[in-house]
Short mmCIF file of C-alpha atoms in Angstrom, two decimals:
data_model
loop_
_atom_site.label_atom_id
_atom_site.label_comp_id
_atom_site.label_asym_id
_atom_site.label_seq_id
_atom_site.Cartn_x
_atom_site.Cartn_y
_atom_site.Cartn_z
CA UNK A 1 24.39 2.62 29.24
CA UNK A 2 22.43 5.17 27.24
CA UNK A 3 19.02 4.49 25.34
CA UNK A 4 16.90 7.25 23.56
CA UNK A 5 19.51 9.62 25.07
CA UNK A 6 18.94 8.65 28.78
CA UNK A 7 20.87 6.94 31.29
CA UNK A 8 19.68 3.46 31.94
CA UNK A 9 21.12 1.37 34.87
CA UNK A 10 21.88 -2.26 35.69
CA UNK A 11 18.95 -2.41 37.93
CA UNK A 12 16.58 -0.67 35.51
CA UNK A 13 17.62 -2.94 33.00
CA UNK A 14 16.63 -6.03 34.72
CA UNK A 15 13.87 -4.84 36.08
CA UNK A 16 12.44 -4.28 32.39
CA UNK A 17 13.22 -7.45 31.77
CA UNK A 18 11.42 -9.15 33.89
CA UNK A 19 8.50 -7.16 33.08
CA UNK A 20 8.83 -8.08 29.74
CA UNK A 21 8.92 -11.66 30.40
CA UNK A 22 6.48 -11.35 32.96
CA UNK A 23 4.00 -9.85 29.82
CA UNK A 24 5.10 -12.23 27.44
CA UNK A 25 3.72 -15.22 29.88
CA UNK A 26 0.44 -13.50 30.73
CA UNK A 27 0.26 -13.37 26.38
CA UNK A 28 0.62 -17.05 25.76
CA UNK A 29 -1.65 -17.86 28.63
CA UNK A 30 -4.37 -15.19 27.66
CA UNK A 31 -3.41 -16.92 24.04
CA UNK A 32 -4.24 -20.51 25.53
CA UNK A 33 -7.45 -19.02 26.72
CA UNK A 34 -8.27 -16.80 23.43
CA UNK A 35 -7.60 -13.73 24.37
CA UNK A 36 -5.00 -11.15 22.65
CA UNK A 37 -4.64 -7.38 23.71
CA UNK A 38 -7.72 -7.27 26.13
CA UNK A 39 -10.06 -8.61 23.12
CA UNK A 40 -11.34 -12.45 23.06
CA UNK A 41 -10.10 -13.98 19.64
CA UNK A 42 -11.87 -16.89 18.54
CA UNK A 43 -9.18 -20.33 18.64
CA UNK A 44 -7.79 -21.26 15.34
CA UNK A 45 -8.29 -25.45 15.37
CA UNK A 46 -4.85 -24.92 12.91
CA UNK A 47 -2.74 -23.18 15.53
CA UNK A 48 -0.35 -26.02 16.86
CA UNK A 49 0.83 -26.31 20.82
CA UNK A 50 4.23 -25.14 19.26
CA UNK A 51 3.17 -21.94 18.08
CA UNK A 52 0.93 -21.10 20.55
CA UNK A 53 2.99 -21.79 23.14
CA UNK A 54 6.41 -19.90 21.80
CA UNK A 55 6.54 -17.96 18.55
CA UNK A 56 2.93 -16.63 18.94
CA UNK A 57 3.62 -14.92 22.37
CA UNK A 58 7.05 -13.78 21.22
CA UNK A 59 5.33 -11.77 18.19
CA UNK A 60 2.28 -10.34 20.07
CA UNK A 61 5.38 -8.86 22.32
CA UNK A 62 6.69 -7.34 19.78
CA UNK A 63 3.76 -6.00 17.90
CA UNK A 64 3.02 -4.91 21.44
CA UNK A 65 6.59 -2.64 22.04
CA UNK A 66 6.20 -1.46 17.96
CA UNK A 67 2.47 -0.21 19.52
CA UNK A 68 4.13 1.29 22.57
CA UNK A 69 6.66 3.16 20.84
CA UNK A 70 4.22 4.64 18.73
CA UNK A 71 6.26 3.06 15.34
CA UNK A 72 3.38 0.85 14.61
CA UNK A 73 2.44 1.16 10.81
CA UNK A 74 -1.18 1.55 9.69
CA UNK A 75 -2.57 0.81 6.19
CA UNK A 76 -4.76 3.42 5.29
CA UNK A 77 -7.48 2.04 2.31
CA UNK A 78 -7.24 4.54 -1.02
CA UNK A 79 -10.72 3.53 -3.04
CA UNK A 80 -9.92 6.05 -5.87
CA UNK A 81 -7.07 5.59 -8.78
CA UNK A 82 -3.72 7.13 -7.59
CA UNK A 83 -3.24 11.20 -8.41
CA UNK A 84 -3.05 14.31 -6.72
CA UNK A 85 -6.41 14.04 -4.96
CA UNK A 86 -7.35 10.69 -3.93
CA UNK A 87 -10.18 9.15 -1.99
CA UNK A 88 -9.51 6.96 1.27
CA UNK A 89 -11.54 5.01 3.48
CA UNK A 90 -10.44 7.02 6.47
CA UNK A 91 -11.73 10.67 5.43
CA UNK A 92 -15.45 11.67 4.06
CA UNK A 93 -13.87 13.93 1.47
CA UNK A 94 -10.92 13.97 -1.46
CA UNK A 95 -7.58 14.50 -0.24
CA UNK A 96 -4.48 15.95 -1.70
CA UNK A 97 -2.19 13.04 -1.90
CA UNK A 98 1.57 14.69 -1.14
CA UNK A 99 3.30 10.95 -0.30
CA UNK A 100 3.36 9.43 -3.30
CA UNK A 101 5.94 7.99 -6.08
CA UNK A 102 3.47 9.53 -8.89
CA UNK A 103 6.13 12.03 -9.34
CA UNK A 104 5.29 12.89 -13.38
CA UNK A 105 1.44 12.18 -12.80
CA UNK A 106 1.38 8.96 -15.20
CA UNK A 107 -0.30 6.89 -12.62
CA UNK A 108 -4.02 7.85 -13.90
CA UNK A 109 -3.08 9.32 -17.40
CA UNK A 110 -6.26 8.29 -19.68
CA UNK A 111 -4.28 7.33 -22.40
CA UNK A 112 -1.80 4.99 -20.52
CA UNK A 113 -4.97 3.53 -19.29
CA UNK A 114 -6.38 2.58 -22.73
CA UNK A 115 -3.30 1.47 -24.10
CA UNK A 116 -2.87 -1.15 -21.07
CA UNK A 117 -6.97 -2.12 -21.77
CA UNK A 118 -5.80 -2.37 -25.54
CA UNK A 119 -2.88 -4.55 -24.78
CA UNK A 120 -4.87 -6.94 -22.20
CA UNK A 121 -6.59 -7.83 -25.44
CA UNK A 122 -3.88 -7.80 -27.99
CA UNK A 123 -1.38 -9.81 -26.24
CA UNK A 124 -3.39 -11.11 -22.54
CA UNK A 125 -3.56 -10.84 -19.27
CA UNK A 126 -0.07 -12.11 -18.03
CA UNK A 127 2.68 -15.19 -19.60
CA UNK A 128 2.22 -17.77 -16.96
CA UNK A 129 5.88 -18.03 -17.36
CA UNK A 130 9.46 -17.02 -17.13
CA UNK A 131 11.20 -14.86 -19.65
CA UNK A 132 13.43 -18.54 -20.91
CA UNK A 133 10.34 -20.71 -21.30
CA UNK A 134 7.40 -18.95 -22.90
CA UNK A 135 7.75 -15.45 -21.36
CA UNK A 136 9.15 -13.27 -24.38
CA UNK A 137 6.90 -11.48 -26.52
CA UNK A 138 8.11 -9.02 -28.99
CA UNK A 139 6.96 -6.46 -26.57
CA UNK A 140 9.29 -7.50 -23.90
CA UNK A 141 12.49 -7.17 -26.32
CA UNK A 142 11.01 -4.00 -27.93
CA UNK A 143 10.64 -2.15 -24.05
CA UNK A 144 14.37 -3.45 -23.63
CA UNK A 145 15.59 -1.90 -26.41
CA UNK A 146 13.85 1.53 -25.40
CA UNK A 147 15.16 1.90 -21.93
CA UNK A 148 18.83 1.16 -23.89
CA UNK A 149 18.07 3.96 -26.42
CA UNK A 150 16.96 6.27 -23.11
CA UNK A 151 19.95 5.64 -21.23
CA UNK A 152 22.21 5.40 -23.85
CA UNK A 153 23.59 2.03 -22.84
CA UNK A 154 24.32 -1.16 -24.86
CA UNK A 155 21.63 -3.26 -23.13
CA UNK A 156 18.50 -3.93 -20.76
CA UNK A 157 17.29 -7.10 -18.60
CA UNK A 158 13.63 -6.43 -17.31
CA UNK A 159 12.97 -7.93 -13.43
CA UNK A 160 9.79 -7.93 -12.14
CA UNK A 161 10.81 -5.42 -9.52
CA UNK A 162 14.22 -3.14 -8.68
CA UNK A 163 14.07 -5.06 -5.63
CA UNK A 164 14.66 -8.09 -7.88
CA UNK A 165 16.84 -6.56 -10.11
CA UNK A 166 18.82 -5.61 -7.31
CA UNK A 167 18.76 -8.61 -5.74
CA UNK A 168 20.17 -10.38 -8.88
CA UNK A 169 22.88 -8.35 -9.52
CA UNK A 170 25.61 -8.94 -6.82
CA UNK A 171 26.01 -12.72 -6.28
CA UNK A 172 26.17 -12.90 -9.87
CA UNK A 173 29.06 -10.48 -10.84
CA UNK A 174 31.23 -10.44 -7.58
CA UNK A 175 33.30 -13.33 -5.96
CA UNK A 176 35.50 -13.54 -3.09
CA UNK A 177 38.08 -12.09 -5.31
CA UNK A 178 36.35 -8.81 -5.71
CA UNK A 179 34.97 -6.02 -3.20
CA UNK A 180 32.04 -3.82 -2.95
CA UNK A 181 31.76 -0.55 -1.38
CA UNK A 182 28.06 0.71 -0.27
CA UNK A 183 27.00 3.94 0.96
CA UNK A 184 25.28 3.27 4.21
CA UNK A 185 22.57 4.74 3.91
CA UNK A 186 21.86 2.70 0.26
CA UNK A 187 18.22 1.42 -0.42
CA UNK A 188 17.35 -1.90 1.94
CA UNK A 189 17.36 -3.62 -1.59
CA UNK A 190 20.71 -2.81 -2.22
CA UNK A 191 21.78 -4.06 1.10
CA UNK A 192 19.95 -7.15 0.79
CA UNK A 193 21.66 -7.76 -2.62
CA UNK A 194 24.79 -7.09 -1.25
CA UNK A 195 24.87 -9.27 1.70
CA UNK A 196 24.26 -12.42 -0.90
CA UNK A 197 27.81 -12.31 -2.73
CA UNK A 198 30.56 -13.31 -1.20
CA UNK A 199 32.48 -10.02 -1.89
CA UNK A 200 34.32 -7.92 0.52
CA UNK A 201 31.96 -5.99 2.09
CA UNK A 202 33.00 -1.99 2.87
CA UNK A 203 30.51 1.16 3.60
CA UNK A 204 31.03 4.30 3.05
CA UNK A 205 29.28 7.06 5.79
CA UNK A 206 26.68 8.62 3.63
CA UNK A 207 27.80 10.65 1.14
CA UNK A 208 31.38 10.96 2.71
CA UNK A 209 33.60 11.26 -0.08
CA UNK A 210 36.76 10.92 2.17
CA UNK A 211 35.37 7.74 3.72
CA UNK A 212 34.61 6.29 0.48
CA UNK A 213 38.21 7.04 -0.71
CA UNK A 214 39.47 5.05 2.89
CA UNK A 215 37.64 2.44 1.51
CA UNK A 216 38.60 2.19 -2.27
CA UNK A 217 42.24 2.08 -0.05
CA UNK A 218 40.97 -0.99 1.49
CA UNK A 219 40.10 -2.82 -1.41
CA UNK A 220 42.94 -2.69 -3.20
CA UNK A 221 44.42 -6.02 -4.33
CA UNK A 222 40.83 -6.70 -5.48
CA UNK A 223 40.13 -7.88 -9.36
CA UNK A 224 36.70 -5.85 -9.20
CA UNK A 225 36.21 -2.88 -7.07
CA UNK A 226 32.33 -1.75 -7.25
CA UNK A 227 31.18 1.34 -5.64
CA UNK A 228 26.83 0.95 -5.23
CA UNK A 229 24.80 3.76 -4.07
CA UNK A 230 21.70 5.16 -4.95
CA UNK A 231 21.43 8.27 -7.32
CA UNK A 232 18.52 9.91 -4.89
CA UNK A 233 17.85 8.80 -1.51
CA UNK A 234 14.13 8.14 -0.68
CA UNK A 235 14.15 8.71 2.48
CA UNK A 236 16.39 12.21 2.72
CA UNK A 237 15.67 13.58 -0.72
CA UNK A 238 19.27 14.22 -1.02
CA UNK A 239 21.49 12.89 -4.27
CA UNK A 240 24.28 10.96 -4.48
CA UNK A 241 27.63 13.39 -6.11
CA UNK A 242 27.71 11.23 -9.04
CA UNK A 243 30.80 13.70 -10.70
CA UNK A 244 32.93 12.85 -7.82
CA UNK A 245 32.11 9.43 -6.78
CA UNK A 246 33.57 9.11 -10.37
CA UNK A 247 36.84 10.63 -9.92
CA UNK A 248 37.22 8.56 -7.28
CA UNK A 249 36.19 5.87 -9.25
CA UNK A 250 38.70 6.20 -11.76
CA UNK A 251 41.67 7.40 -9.81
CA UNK A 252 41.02 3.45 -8.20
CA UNK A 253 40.26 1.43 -10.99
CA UNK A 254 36.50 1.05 -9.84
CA UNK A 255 32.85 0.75 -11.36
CA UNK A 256 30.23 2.47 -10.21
CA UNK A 257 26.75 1.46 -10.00
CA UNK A 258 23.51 3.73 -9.00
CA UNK A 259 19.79 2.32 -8.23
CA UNK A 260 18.56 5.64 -9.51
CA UNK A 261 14.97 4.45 -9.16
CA UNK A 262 13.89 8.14 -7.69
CA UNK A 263 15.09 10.14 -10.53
CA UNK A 264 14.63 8.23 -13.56
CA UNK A 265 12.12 10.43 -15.35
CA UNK A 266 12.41 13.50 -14.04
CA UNK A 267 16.14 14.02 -12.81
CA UNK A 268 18.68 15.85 -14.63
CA UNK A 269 18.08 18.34 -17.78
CA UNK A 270 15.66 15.47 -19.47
CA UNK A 271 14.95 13.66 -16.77
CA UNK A 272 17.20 10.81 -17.66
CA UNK A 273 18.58 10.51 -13.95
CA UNK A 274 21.60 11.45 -11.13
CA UNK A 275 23.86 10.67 -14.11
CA UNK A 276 22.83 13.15 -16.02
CA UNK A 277 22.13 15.89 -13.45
CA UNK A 278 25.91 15.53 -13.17
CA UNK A 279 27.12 15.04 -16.52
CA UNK A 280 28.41 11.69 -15.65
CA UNK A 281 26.22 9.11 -18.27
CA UNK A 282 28.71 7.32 -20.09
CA UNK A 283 30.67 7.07 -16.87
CA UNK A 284 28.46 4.49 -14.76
CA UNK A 285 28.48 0.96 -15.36
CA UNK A 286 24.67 -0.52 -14.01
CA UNK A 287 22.23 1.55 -13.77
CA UNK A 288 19.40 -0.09 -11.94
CA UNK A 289 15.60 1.53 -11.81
CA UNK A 290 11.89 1.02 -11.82
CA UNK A 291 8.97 1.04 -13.90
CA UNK A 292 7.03 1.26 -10.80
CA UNK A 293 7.52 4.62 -9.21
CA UNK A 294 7.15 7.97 -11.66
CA UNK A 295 7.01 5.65 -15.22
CA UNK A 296 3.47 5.04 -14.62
CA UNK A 297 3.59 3.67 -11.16
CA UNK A 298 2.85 0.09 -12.11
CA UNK A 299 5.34 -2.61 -11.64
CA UNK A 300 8.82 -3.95 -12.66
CA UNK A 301 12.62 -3.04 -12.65
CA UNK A 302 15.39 -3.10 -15.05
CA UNK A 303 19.06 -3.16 -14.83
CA UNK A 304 20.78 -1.42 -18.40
CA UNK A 305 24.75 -1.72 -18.78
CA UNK A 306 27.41 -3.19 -20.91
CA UNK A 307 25.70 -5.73 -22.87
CA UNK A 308 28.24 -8.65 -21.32
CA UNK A 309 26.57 -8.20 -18.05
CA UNK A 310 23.44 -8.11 -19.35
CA UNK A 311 23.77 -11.23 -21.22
CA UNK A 312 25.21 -13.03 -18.11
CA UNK A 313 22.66 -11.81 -15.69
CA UNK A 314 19.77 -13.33 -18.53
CA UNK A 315 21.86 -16.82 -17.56
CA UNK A 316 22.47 -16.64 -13.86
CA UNK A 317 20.45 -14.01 -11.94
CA UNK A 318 17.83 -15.71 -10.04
CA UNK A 319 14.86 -13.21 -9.87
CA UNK A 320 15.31 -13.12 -13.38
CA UNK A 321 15.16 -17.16 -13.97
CA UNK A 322 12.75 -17.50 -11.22
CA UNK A 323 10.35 -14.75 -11.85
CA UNK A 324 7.29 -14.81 -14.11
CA UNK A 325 7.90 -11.67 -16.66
CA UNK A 326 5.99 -8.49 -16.75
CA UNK A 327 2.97 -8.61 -17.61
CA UNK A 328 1.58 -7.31 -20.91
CA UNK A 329 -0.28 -3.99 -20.07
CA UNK A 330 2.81 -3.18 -18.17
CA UNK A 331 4.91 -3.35 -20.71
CA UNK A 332 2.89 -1.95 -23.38
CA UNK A 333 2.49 0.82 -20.93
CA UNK A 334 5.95 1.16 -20.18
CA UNK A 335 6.93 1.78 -24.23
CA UNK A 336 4.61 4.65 -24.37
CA UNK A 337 6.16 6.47 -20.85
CA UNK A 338 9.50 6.07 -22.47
CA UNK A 339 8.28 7.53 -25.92
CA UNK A 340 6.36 10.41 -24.15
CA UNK A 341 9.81 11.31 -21.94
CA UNK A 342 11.93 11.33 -25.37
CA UNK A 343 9.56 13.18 -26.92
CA UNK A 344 9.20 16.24 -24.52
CA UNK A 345 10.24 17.52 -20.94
CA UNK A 346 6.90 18.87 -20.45
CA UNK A 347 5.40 17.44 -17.25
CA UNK A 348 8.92 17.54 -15.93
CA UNK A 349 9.73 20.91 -16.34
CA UNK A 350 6.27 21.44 -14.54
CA UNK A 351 7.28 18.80 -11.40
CA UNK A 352 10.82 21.16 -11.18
CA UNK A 353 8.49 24.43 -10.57
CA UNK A 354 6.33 22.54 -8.11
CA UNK A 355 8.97 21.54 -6.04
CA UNK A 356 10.78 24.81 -6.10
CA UNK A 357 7.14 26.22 -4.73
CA UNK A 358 6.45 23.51 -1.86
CA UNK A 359 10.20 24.07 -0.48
CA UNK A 360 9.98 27.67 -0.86
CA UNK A 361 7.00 28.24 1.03
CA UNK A 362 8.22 25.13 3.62
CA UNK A 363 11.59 27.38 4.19
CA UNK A 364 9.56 30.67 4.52
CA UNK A 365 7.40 29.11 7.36
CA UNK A 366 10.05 27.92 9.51
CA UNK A 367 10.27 23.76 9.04
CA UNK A 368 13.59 21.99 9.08
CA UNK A 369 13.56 20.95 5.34
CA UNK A 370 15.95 18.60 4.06
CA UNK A 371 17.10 17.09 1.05
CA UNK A 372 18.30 18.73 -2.47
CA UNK A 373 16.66 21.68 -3.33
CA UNK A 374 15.76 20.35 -6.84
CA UNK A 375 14.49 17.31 -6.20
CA UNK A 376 10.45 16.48 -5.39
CA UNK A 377 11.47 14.14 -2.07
CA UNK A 378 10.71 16.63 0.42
CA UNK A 379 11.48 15.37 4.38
CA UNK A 380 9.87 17.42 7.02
CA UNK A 381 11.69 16.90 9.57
CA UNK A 382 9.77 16.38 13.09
CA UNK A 383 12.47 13.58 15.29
CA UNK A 384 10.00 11.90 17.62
CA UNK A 385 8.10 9.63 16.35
CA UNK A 386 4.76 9.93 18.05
CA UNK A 387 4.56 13.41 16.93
CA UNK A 388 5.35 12.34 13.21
CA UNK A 389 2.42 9.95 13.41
CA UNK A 390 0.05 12.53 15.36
CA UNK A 391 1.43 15.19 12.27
CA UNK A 392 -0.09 12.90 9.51
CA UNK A 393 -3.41 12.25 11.67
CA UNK A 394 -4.04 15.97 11.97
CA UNK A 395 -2.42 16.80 8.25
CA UNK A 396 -5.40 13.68 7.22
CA UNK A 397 -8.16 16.15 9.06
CA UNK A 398 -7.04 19.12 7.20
CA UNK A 399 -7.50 16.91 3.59
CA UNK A 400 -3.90 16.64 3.04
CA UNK A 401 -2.39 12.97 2.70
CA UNK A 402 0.97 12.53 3.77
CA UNK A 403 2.42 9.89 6.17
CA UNK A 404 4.93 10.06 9.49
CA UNK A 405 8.36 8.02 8.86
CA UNK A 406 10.20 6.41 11.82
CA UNK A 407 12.71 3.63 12.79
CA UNK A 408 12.75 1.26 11.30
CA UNK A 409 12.47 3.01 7.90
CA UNK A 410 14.59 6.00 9.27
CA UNK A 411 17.38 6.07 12.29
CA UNK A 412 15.79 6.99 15.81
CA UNK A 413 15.50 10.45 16.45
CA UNK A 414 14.96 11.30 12.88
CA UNK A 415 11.41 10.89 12.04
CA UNK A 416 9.55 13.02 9.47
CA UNK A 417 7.13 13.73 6.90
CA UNK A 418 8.11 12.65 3.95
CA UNK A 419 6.47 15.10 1.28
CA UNK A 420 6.02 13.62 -2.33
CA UNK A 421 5.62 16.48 -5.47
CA UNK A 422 4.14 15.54 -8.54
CA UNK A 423 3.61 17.02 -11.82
CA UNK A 424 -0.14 16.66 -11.41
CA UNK A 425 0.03 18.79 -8.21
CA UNK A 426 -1.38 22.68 -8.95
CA UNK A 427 -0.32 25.65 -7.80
CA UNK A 428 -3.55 25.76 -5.31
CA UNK A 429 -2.32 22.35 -4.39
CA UNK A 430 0.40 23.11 -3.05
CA UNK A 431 -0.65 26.17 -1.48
CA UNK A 432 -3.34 24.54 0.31
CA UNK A 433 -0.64 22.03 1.59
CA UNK A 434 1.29 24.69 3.08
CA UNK A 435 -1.02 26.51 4.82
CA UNK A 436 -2.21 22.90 6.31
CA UNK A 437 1.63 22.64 7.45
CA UNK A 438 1.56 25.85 9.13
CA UNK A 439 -1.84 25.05 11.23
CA UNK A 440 -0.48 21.43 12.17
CA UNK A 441 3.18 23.10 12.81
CA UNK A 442 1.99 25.93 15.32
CA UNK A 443 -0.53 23.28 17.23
CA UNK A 444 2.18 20.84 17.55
CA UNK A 445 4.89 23.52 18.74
CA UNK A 446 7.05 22.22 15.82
CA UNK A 447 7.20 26.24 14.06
CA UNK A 448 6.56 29.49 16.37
CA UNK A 449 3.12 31.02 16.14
#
């Protein structure tokens, strides 16, 4: 038996097993006496004998391991608006923020700001209901009708999140008639969605084009073959070959949709996505993306497609029928993004130079780089975990934000830093970042001196 690429044996395995049992009794009795992790806790009259006595323990073991392994996952506390230099709890000075989803810089523009202020008083705070009931302004139907017009679909449901709109989508269009085929390394959203139809499940290894075709083979004798994958990959920064996965597509009777939630915006030759980056727009059936990440980095998710699909997921989809709708300021919000992205390609003409700057000088230092060399999700790659979290702490003292990424979020053995661009970022920005990646490479061993 192998684990973390060493040989474990039999006796090695029992033996850390009962020490873990042996900890997890010395937990619930230290919990019985109000202590946890060394530090006396003060007895909640709530907690019953039943969770004291058996999930209680069984979590503070875990959280214990997650500690162990160095995975555990701190907040740190940002008391500034989003941007490119943020303020956080954690450091006495501004910090260059390279980790987040602000990728075209809307997240503090001062006119989005005033237009959600002027819409809190034009049309409220929020709808206190679904979209069926008393949840539909004109708003809601006019920011519909403008993410149509910018993907050049037929029509637009608005979810609360892509998570939700996700979520929604599967059960709803696929029966045990049909089949899906993921790519495996597909958003956790799309997974989740997935797993609630009753479909024939297939994956494809990631971005395997001959493995997706194997499994097209497999689903034939299905009435609906759907091949899901995300247009850019958060986590690798690598995109999704949209051309061929269409070929493929239509050589076996398939649709294709793409959760192309990190490229809407600022992907392709006007930013409208992994479609268009491969010429493939009128080819893809669902296209599935947020409001949340570079259109202002508020909240909310959309599906656009035929308008049949549409229409039934308004009828069936859950998060949809369950789900208060957006709320005002978002929406209002939202229409101006899209109107500023059909009107010029400004700020993302100015995120494509940034990133072509960062991964330039990255390459030139000597880092293991990854993803596509066009696109702003820049991994770092580092493998062990408790160096990818020690990388961020030291990256944090040099006044550059970014944040270490390990299992669960990526495989073991494959941690990183996951670098962000956005269009805000200036040139000294991002020279000031490298030069922090150099000093935090060569005292970490990670690049040569």
């Amino acid at each position: 038996m192998r684990q973390n690429g060493q040989s474990i044996t039999p006796h090695k395995n029992k033996q850390k097993k009962k020490e873990k049992e042996k900890m997890l009794r010395r937990v619930a009795k230290n919990v019985g006496r109000g202590v946890c992790n060394g530090n006396t806790i003060k007895q909640s009259k709530r907690y019953s004998s039943a969770y004291a006595s058996t999930l209680q323990p069984k979590l503070q073991g875990l959280l214990n391991e997650i500690e162990d392994a160095g995975l555990f996952k701190r907040e740190r506390t940002i008391i500034s608006p989003q941007s490119n230099t943020i303020t956080v709890k954690e450091h006495p000075t501004p910090v260059l923020n390279f980790c987040a989803n602000n990728y075209l810089g809307f997240a503090d523009d001062p006119n989005l700001i005033q237009i959600a202020k002027s819409a809190v008083t034009e049309h409220g705070l929020g709808m206190a209901s679904v979209r069926f009931i008393c949840g539909t302004q004109s708003i809601h139907k006019e920011l519909e009708h403008a993410i149509s017009k910018f993907h050049k679909t037929e029509a637009t449901i608005l979810y609360s999140s892509c998570w939700d709109a996700n979520g929604g989508l599967f059960e709803i269009l696929l029966s045990d008639e049909d089949a899906v085929i993921s790519d495996t390394l597909n958003h956790a959203s799309i997974i989740d969605g997935i797993r609630l139809c009753k479909a024939q499940k297939l994956k494809y290894k990631h971005l395997d084009l001959v493995d997706l075709e194997e499994n097209l083979k497999k689903a034939e004798g299905k009435k609906i073959k759907l091949i899901a994958t995300d247009g850019a990959f958060s986590m690798d920064g690598d995109v999704a070959p949209l051309d061929k996965i269409c070929r493929l597509a239509d050589k076996y009777n398939a649709m294709v949709m793409v959760d192309d939630s990190h490229a809407t915006g600022f992907f392709g030759k006007t930013g409208r996505g992994t479609a268009e980056y491969f010429g493939v727009e009128e080819r893809i059936d669902i296209t599935n993306s947020t409001l949340g990440k570079a259109l202002g980095g508020t909240t909310g998710g959309y599906t656009t497609s035929k308008k049949e699909i549409v229409e039934i997921l308004r009828q069936k989809s859950r998060p949809y029928l369950f789900s208060n709708s957006l709320a005002p300021p978002v929406v209002k919000t939202s229409l101006e993004v899209f109107k500023m992205l059909g009107s010029n390609t400004e700020r993302r003409d100015r995120l494509e130079r940034n990133v072509r700057a960062f991964r330039g000088g990255m390459e030139r230092a000597g880092f293991s780089v990854m993803g596509n060399k066009e696109h702003p999700i820049v991994p770092i790659m580092l493998k062990d975990a408790k160096l990818a979290a020690m990388f961020a702490e030291d990256m944090l003292k040099e006044g550059i934000y970014v944040i270490g990424f390990s299992f669960p979020v990526v495989p073991k053995g494959e941690a990183r830093i996951r670098v962000q661009l956005s269009a805000k970022h200036t040139e000294e920005d991002i020279e000031r970042a490298v030069k922090a990646f150099v000093k935090v490479g060569k005292k970490h061993n990670v690049i040569s001196n």
